[in-house]
Amino acid sequence: MKVRCVKLIDDVGHVLDQSPWLQIGKVYHVLAINVSEGDGTRFVIQSGSKPDEFPSLSHQMSSCFEVISTSIPSNWRPWVDGAGNIGISPAAWQVPKFADDLADCAPWVLETYFRERDLIVEEDP
């Protein structure tokens, strides 16, 4: 799944002129989708990092984007948590402590992250 940024909006709904995370007109692969009552629908994208750097992930409001490809990655699986939040993401990322270990640059998590991200990109170039 791919999206193109069409506007910049902060977490409280204000339209922005610039963002450290997004660039208007740029196409992003959606790595996961999260839906919650408080935050609405958020696309998880990799932004602000170069290929050889630690991945910088951001959860952006879906209203910032237009969908340009609806291809669903083969590694995505749905999930629901105890608070009623729902989403879809690579199954390998749904293990306990994955997000914490990714933030800590744990080698096993980085390998898993890049493998799953690369599959998403390869399936919808």
CSV table of C-alpha atoms in Angstrom, one decimal:
chain,number,residue,atom,x,y,z
A,1,MET,CA,0.0,0.0,0.0
A,2,LYS,CA,1.3,3.4,-0.9
A,3,VAL,CA,0.2,6.9,-0.1
A,4,ARG,CA,1.1,10.4,-1.3
A,5,CYS,CA,1.3,13.2,1.2
A,6,VAL,CA,-1.2,16.0,0.3
A,7,LYS,CA,-1.1,18.1,3.4
A,8,LEU,CA,0.7,18.5,6.7
A,9,ILE,CA,-1.3,18.3,9.9
A,10,ASP,CA,-0.1,18.1,13.5
A,11,ASP,CA,-1.5,15.9,16.2
A,12,VAL,CA,-4.2,18.4,17.2
A,13,GLY,CA,-5.4,19.1,13.6
A,14,HIS,CA,-3.5,22.3,12.8
A,15,VAL,CA,-2.3,22.6,9.2
A,16,LEU,CA,1.4,23.1,9.0
A,17,ASP,CA,3.8,24.7,6.4
A,18,GLN,CA,6.5,22.1,7.0
A,19,SER,CA,7.2,18.9,8.9
A,20,PRO,CA,10.3,17.0,10.0
A,21,TRP,CA,8.4,13.8,9.2
A,22,LEU,CA,6.6,14.4,5.9
A,23,GLN,CA,7.0,16.1,2.6
A,24,ILE,CA,4.1,17.2,0.5
A,25,GLY,CA,4.0,15.2,-2.8
A,26,LYS,CA,6.3,12.5,-1.6
A,27,VAL,CA,5.1,8.8,-1.9
A,28,TYR,CA,5.4,6.6,1.2
A,29,HIS,CA,4.9,2.9,1.7
A,30,VAL,CA,2.4,2.2,4.5
A,31,LEU,CA,4.1,-0.2,6.9
A,32,ALA,CA,1.1,-0.6,9.2
A,33,ILE,CA,-2.2,0.9,10.0
A,34,ASN,CA,-3.5,1.7,13.5
A,35,VAL,CA,-7.0,2.7,14.4
A,36,SER,CA,-8.0,4.0,17.9
A,37,GLU,CA,-10.9,6.0,19.2
A,38,GLY,CA,-8.6,8.8,20.4
A,39,ASP,CA,-6.2,9.0,17.4
A,40,GLY,CA,-8.4,7.9,14.5
A,41,THR,CA,-6.7,6.1,11.7
A,42,ARG,CA,-2.9,6.4,11.5
A,43,PHE,CA,-0.6,5.2,8.8
A,44,VAL,CA,2.8,4.0,10.0
A,45,ILE,CA,5.5,5.1,7.6
A,46,GLN,CA,9.3,5.3,7.6
A,47,SER,CA,10.3,8.9,7.3
A,48,GLY,CA,13.3,11.1,7.9
A,49,SER,CA,16.0,8.4,7.6
A,50,LYS,CA,18.4,7.4,5.0
A,51,PRO,CA,18.8,3.7,3.8
A,52,ASP,CA,21.9,3.1,6.1
A,53,GLU,CA,20.4,4.8,9.2
A,54,PHE,CA,18.3,3.6,12.0
A,55,PRO,CA,14.7,3.6,10.8
A,56,SER,CA,12.6,6.6,11.9
A,57,LEU,CA,8.9,5.5,12.1
A,58,SER,CA,6.1,7.9,12.4
A,59,HIS,CA,2.3,7.4,13.0
A,60,GLN,CA,0.6,10.0,10.7
A,61,MET,CA,-3.0,10.9,10.4
A,62,SER,CA,-4.5,9.2,7.3
A,63,SER,CA,-6.1,12.6,6.3
A,64,CYS,CA,-2.6,13.8,5.4
A,65,PHE,CA,-2.5,11.4,2.4
A,66,GLU,CA,-4.2,10.2,-0.7
A,67,VAL,CA,-4.0,6.4,-1.3
A,68,ILE,CA,-2.3,5.7,-4.6
A,69,SER,CA,-1.9,1.9,-4.3
A,70,THR,CA,-4.3,-0.4,-2.4
A,71,SER,CA,-2.0,-3.5,-2.6
A,72,ILE,CA,-2.1,-5.2,0.8
A,73,PRO,CA,1.2,-6.7,1.8
A,74,SER,CA,1.3,-10.5,2.2
A,75,ASN,CA,2.9,-10.2,5.7
A,76,TRP,CA,0.2,-8.0,7.2
A,77,ARG,CA,-2.1,-9.6,9.9
A,78,PRO,CA,-4.9,-7.9,11.9
A,79,TRP,CA,-4.6,-7.3,15.6
A,80,VAL,CA,-6.8,-6.0,18.4
A,81,ASP,CA,-5.6,-5.0,21.8
A,82,GLY,CA,-7.2,-4.9,25.2
A,83,ALA,CA,-8.2,-1.2,24.9
A,84,GLY,CA,-10.1,-1.9,21.7
A,85,ASN,CA,-7.5,-0.5,19.3
A,86,ILE,CA,-7.2,-2.3,16.0
A,87,GLY,CA,-4.7,-2.4,13.3
A,88,ILE,CA,-2.9,-4.4,10.6
A,89,SER,CA,0.9,-4.8,10.5
A,90,PRO,CA,3.5,-7.4,9.7
A,91,ALA,CA,2.9,-10.5,11.9
A,92,ALA,CA,6.6,-10.5,12.9
A,93,TRP,CA,6.2,-7.1,14.4
A,94,GLN,CA,3.4,-8.1,16.7
A,95,VAL,CA,5.5,-9.9,19.2
A,96,PRO,CA,5.8,-8.5,22.7
A,97,LYS,CA,8.3,-5.7,23.2
A,98,PHE,CA,9.0,-5.3,19.5
A,99,ALA,CA,8.4,-1.5,19.5
A,100,ASP,CA,10.6,-1.1,22.7
A,101,ASP,CA,13.4,-3.2,21.3
A,102,LEU,CA,13.2,-1.4,17.9
A,103,ALA,CA,13.6,2.0,19.8
A,104,ASP,CA,16.6,0.4,21.6
A,105,CYS,CA,18.2,-0.8,18.3
A,106,ALA,CA,18.2,-4.4,19.4
A,107,PRO,CA,19.9,-6.4,16.6
A,108,TRP,CA,17.2,-9.1,16.3
A,109,VAL,CA,14.5,-6.4,15.9
A,110,LEU,CA,16.4,-4.4,13.3
A,111,GLU,CA,16.9,-7.5,11.2
A,112,THR,CA,13.2,-8.4,11.5
A,113,TYR,CA,12.1,-4.8,10.8
A,114,PHE,CA,14.2,-4.5,7.7
A,115,ARG,CA,13.2,-7.9,6.4
A,116,GLU,CA,9.5,-7.1,6.8
A,117,ARG,CA,9.8,-3.6,5.5
A,118,ASP,CA,11.7,-4.7,2.4
A,119,LEU,CA,9.0,-7.3,1.7
A,120,ILE,CA,6.3,-4.6,1.8
A,121,VAL,CA,8.4,-2.4,-0.6
A,122,GLU,CA,9.2,-5.3,-3.0
A,123,GLU,CA,5.6,-6.4,-3.3
A,124,ASP,CA,4.5,-2.9,-4.3
A,125,PRO,CA,7.5,-1.1,-5.9
